PDB file of N, CA and C in Angstrom:
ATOM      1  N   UNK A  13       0.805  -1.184   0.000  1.00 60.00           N
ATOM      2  CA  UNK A  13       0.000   0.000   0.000  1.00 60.00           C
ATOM      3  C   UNK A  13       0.857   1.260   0.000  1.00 60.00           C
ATOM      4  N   UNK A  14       1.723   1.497   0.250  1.00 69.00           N
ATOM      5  CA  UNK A  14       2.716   2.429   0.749  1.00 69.00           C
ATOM      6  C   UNK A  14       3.204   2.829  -0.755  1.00 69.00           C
ATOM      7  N   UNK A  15       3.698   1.559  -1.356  1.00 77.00           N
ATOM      8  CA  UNK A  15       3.984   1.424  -2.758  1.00 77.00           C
ATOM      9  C   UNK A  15       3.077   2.513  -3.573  1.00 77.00           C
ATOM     10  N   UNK A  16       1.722   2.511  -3.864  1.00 79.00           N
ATOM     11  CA  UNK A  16       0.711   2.326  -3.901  1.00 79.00           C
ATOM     12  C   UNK A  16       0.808   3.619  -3.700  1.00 79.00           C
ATOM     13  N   UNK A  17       0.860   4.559  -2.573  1.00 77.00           N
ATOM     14  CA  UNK A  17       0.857   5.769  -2.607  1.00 77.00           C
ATOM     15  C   UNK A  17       1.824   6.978  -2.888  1.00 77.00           C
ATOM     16  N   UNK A  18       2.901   6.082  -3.127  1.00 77.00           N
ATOM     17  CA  UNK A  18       3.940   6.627  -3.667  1.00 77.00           C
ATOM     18  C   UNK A  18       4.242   6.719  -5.030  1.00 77.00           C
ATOM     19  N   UNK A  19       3.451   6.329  -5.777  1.00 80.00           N
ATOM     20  CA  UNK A  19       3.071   6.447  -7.050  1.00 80.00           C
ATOM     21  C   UNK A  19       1.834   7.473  -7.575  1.00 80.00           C
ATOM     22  N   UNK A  20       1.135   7.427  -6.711  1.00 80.00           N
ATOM     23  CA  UNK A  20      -0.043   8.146  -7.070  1.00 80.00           C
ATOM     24  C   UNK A  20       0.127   9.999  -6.071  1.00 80.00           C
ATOM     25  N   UNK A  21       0.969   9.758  -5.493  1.00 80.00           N
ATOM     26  CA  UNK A  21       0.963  11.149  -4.706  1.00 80.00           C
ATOM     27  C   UNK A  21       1.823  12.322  -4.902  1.00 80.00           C
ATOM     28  N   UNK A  22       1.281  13.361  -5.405  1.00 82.00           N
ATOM     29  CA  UNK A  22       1.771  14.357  -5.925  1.00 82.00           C
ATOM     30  C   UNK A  22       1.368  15.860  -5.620  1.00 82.00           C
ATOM     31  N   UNK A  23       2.197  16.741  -5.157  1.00 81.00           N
ATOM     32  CA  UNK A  23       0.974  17.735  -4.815  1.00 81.00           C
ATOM     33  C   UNK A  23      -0.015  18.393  -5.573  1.00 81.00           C
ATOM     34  N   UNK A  24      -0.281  17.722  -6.339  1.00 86.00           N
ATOM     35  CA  UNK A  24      -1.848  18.166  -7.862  1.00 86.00           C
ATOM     36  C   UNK A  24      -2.757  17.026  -7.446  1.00 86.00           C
ATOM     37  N   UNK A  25      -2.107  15.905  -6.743  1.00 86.00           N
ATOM     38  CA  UNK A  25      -3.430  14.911  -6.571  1.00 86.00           C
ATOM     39  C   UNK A  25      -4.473  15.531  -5.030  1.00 86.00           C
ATOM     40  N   UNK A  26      -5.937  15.291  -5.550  1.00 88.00           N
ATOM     41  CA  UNK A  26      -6.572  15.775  -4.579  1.00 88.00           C
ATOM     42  C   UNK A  26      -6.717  14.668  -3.447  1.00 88.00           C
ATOM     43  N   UNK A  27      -7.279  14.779  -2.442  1.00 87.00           N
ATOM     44  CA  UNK A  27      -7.084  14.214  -0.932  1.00 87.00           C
ATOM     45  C   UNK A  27      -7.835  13.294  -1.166  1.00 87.00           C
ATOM     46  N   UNK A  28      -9.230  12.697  -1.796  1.00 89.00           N
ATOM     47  CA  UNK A  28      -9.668  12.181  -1.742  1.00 89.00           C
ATOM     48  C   UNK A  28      -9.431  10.939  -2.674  1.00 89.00           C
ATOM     49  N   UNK A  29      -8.368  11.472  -3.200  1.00 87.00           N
ATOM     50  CA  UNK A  29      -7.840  10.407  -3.963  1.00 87.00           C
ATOM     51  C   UNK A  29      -6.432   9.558  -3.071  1.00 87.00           C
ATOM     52  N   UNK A  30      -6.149   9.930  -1.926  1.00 86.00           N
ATOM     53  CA  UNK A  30      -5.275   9.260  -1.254  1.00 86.00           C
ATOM     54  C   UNK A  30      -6.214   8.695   0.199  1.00 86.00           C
ATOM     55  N   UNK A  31      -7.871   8.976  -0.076  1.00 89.00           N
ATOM     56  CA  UNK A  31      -8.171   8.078   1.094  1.00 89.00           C
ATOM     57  C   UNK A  31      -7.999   6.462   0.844  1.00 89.00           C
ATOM     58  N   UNK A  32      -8.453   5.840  -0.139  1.00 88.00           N
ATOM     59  CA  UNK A  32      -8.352   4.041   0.024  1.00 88.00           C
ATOM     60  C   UNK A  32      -7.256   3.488   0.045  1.00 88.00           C
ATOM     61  N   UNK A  33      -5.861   4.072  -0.161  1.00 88.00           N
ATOM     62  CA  UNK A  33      -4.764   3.365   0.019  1.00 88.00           C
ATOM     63  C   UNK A  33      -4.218   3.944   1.375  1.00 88.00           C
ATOM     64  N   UNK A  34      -4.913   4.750   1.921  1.00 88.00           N
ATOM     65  CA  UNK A  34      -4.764   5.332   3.898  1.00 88.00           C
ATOM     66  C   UNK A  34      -5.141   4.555   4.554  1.00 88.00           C
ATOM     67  N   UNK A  35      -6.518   4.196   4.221  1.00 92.00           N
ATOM     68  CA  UNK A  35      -7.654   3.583   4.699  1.00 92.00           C
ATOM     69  C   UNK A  35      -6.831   1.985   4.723  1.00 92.00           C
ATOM     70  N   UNK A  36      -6.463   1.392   3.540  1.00 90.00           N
ATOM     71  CA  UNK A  36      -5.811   0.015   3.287  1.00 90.00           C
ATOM     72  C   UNK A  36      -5.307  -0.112   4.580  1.00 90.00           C
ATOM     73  N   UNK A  37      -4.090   0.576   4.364  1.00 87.00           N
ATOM     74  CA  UNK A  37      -2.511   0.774   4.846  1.00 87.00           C
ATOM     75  C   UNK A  37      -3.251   0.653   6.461  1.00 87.00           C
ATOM     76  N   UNK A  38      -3.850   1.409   6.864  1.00 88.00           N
ATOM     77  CA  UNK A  38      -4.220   1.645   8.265  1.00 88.00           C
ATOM     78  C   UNK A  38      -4.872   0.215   8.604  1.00 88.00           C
ATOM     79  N   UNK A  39      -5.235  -0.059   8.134  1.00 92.00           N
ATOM     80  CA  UNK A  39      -6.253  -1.415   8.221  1.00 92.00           C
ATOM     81  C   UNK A  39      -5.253  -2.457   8.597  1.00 92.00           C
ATOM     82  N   UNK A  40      -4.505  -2.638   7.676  1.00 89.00           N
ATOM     83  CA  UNK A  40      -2.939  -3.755   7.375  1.00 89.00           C
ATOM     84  C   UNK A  40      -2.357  -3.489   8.688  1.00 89.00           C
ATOM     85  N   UNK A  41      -1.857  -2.522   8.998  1.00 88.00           N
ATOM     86  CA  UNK A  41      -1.555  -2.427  10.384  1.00 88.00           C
ATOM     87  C   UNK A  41      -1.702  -2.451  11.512  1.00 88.00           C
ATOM     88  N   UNK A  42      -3.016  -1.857  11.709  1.00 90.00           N
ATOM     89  CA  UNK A  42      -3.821  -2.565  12.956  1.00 90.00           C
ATOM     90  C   UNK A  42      -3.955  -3.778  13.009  1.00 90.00           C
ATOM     91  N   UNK A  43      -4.463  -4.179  12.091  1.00 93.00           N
ATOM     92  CA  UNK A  43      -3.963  -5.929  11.974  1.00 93.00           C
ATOM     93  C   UNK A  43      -2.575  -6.393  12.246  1.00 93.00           C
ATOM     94  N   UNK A  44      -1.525  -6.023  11.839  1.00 92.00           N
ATOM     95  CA  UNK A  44       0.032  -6.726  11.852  1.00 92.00           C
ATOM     96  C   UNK A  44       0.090  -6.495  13.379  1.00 92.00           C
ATOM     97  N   UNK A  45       0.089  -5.097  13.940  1.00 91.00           N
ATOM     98  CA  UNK A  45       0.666  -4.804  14.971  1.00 91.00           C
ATOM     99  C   UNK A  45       0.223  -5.706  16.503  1.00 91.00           C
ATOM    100  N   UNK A  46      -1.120  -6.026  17.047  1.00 92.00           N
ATOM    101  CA  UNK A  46      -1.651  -7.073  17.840  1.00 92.00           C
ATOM    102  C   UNK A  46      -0.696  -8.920  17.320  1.00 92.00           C
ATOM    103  N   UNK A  47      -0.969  -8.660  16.328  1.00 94.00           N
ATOM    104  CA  UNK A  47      -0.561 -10.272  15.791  1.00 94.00           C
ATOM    105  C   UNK A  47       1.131 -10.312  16.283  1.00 94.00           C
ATOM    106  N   UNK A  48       1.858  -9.211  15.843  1.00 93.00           N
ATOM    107  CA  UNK A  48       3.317  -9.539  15.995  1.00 93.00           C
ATOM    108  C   UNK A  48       3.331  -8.988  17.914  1.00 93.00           C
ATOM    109  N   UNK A  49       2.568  -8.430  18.336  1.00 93.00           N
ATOM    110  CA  UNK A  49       3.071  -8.059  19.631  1.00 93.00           C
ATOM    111  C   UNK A  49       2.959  -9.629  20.488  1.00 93.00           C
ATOM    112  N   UNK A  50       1.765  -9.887  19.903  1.00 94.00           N
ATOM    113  CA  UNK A  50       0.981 -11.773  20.448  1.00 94.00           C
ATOM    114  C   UNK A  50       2.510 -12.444  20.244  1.00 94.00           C
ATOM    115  N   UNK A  51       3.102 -12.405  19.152  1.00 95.00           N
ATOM    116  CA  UNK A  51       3.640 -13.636  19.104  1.00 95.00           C
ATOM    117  C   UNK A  51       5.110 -13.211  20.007  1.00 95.00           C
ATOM    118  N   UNK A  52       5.480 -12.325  19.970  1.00 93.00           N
ATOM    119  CA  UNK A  52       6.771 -11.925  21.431  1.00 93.00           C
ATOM    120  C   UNK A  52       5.839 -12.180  22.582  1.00 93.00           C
ATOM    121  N   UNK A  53       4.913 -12.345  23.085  1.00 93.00           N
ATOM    122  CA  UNK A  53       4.688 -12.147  24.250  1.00 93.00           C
ATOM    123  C   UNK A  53       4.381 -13.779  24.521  1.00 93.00           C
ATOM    124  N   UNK A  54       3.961 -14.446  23.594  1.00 95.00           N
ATOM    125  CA  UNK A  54       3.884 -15.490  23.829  1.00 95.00           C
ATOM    126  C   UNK A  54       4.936 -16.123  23.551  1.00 95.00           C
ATOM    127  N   UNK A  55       6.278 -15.749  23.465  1.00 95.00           N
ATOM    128  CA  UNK A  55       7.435 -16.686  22.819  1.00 95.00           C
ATOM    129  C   UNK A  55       8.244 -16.054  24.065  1.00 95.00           C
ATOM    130  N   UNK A  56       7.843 -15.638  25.325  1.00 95.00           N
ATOM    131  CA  UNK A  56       8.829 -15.512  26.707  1.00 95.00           C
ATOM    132  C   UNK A  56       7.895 -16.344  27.884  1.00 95.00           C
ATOM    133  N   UNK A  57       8.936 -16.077  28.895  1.00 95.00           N
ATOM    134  CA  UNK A  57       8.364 -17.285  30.208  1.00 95.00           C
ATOM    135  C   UNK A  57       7.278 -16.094  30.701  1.00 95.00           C
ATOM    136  N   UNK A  58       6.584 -16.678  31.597  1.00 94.00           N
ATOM    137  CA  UNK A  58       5.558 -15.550  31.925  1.00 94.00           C
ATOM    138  C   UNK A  58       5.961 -13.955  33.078  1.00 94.00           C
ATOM    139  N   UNK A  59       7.175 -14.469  33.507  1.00 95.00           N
ATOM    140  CA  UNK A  59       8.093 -13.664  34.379  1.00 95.00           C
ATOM    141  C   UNK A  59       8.788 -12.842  33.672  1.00 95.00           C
ATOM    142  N   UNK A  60       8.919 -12.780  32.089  1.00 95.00           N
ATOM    143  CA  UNK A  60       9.282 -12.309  31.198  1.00 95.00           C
ATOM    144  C   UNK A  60       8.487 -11.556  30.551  1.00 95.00           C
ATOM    145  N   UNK A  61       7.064 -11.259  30.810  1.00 95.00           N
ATOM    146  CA  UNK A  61       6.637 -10.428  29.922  1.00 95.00           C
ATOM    147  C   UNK A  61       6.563  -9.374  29.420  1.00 95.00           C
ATOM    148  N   UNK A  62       7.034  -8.858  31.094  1.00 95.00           N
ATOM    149  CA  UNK A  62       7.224  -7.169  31.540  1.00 95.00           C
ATOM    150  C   UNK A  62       8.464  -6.276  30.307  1.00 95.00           C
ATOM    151  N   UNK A  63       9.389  -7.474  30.613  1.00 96.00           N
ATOM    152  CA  UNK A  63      10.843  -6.983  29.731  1.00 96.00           C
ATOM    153  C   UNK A  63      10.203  -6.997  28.403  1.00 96.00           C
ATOM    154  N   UNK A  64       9.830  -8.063  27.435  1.00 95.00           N
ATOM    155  CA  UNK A  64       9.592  -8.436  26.401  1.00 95.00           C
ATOM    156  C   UNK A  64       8.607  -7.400  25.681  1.00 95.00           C
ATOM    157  N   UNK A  65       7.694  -7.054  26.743  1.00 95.00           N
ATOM    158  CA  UNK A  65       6.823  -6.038  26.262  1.00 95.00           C
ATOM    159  C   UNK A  65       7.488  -4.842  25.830  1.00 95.00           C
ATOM    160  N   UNK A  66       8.424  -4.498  26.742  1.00 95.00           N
ATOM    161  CA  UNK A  66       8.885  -2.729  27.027  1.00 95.00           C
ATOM    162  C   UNK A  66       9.567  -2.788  25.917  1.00 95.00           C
ATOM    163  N   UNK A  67      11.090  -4.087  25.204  1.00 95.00           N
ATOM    164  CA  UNK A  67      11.684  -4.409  24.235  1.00 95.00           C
ATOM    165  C   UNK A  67      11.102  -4.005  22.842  1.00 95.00           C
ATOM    166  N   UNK A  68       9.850  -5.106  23.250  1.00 95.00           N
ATOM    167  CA  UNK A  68       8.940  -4.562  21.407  1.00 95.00           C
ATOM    168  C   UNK A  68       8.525  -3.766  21.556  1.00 95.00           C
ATOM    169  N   UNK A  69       8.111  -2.629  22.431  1.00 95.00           N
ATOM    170  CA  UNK A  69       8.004  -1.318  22.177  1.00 95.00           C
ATOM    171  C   UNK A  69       8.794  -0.419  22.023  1.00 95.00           C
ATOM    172  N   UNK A  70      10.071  -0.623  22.024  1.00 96.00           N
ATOM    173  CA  UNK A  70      11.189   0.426  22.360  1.00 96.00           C
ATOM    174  C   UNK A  70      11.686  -0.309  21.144  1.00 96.00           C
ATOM    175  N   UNK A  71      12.074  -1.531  20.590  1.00 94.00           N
ATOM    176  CA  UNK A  71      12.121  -1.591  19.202  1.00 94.00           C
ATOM    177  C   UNK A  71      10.818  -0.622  18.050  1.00 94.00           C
ATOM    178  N   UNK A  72       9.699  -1.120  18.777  1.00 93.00           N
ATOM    179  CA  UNK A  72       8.925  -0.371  17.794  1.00 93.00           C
ATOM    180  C   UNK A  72       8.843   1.400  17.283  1.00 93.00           C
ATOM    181  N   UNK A  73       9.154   2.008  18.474  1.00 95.00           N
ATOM    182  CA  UNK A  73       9.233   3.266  18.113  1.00 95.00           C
ATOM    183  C   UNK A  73      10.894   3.761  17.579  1.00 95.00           C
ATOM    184  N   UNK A  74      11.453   3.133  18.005  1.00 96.00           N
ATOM    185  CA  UNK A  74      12.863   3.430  17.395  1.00 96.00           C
ATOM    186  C   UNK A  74      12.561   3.467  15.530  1.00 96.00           C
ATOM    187  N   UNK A  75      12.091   1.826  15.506  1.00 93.00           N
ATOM    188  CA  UNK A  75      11.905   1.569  14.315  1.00 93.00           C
ATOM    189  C   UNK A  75      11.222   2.725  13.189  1.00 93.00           C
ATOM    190  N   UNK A  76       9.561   3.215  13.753  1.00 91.00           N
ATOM    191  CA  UNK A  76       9.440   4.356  13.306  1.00 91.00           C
ATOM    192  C   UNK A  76       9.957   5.324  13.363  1.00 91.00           C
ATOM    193  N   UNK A  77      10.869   5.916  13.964  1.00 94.00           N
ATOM    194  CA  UNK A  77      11.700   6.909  13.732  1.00 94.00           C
ATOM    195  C   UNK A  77      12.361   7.098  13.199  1.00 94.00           C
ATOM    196  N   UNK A  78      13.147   6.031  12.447  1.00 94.00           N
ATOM    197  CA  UNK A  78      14.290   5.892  12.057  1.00 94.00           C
ATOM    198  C   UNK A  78      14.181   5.175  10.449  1.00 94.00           C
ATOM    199  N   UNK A  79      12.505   4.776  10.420  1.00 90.00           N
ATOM    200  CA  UNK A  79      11.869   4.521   9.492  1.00 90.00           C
ATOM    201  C   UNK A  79      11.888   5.744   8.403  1.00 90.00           C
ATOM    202  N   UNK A  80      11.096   6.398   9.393  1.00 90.00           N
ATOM    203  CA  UNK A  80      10.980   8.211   8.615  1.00 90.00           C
ATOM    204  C   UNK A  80      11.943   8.782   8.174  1.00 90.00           C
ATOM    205  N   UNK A  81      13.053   8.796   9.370  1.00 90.00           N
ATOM    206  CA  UNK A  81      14.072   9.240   8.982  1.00 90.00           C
ATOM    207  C   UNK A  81      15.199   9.275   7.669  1.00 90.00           C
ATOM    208  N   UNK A  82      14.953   7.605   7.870  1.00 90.00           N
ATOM    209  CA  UNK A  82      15.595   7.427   6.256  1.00 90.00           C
ATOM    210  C   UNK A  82      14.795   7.476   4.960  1.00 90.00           C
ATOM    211  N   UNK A  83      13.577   7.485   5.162  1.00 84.00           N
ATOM    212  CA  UNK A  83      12.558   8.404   4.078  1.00 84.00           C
ATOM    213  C   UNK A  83      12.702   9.156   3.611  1.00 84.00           C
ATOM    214  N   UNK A  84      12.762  10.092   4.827  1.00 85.00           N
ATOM    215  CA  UNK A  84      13.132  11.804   4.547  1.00 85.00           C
ATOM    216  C   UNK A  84      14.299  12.059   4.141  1.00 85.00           C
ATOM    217  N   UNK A  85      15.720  11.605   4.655  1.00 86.00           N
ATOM    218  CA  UNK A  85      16.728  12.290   4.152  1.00 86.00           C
ATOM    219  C   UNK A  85      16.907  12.535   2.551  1.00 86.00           C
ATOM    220  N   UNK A  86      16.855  11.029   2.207  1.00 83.00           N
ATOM    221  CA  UNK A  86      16.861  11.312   0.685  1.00 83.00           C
ATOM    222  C   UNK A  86      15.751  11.789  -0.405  1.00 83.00           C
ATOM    223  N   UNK A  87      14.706  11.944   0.618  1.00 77.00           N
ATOM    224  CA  UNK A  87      13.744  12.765  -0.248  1.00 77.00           C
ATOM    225  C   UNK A  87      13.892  14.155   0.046  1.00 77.00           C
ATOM    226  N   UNK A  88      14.302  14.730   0.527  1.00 77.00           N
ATOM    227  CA  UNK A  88      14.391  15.883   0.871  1.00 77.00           C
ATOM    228  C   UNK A  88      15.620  16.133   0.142  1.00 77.00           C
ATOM    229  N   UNK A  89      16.484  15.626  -0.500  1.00 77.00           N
ATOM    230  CA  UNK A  89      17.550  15.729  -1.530  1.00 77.00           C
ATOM    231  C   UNK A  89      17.546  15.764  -2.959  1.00 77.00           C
ATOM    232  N   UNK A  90      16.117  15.125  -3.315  1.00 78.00           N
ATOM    233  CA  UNK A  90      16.030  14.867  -4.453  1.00 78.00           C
ATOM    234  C   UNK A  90      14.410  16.075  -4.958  1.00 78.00           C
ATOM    235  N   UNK A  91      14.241  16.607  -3.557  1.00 74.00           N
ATOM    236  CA  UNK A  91      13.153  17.669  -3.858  1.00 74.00           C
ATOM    237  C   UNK A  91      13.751  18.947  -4.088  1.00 74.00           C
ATOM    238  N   UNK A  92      13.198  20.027  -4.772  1.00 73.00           N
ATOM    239  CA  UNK A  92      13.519  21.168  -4.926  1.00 73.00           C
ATOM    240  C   UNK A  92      12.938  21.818  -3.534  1.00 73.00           C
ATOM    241  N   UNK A  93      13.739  22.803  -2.962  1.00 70.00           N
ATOM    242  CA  UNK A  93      13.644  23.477  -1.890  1.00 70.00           C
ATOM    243  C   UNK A  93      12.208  24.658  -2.432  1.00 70.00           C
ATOM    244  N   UNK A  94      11.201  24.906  -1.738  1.00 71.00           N
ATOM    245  CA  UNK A  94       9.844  25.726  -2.225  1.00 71.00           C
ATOM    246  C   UNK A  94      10.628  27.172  -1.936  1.00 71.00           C
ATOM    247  N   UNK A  95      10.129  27.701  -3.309  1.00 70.00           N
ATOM    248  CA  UNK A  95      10.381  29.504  -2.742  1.00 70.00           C
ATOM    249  C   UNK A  95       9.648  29.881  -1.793  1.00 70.00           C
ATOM    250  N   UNK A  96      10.387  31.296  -1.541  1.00 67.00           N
ATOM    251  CA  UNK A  96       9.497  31.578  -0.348  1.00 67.00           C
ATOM    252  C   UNK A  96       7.901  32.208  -0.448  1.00 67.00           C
ATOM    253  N   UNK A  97       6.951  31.843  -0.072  1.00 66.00           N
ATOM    254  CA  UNK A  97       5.666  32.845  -0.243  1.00 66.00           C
ATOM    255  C   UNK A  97       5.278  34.185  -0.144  1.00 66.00           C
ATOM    256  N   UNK A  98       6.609  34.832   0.533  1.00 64.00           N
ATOM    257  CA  UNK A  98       6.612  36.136   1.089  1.00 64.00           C
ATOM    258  C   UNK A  98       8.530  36.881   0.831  1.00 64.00           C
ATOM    259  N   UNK A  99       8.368  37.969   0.703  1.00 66.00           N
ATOM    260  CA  UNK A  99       9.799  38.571   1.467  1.00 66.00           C
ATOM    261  C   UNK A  99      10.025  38.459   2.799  1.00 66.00           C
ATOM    262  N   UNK A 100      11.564  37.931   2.917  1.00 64.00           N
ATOM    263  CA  UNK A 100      11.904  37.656   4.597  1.00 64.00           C
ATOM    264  C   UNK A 100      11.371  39.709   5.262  1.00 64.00           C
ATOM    265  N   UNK A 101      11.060  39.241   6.161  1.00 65.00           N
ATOM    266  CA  UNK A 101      10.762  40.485   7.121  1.00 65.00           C
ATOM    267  C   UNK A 101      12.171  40.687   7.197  1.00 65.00           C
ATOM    268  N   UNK A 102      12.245  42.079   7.736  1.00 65.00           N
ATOM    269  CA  UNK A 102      13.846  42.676   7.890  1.00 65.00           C
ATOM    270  C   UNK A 102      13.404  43.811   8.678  1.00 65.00           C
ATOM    271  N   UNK A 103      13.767  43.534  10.709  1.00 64.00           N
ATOM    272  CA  UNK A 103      13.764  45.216  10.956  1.00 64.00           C
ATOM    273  C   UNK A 103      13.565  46.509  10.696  1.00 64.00           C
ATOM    274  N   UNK A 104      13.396  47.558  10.594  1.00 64.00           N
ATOM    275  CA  UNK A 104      13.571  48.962  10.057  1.00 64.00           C
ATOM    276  C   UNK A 104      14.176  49.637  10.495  1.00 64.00           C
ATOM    277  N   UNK A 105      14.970  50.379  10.563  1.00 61.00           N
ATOM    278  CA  UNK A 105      15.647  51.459  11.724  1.00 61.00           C
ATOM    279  C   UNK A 105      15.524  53.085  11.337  1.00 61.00           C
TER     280      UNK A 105
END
């Protein structure tokens, strides 16, 4: 899905044309995310859950961060920087 919107997204495409592959994508994930947390929690001793939990969460947000991150760098390289909408303000004296 991601695929999917990265093909079709442009700033001329209108919004309503990026709801069903949002909508997908969001769907796919709420789904993945319960299923993969189930299967760490059930693959430690039960004295273990506490750690195991905090782990896949602290993997998980790293992961998105760092997800984005490498998104962005090189898109933000291969985009043209936007002019500005205005003249910079400048003091008066």
């Amino acid at each position: 899905m991601m695929g999917w919107l990265g093909l079709i997204a442009t700033p001329s495409v209108p919004y309503w044309q990026l709801i069903a592959p949002m909508l997908i994508a969001g769907a796919g994930v709420s789904m993945a995310m319960p299923a993969a947390q189930a299967a760490v929690l059930n693959a430690v001793a039960p004295e273990q859950i506490g750690m195991a939990s905090g782990v896949f969460n602290t993997g998980r947000q790293l992961g998105g961060a760092f997800g984005v991150a490498a998104l962005a760098i090189p898109g933000r390289r291969i985009t043209p920087a936007p002019e500005p909408a205005a003249p910079a303000l400048t003091p008066s004296r």
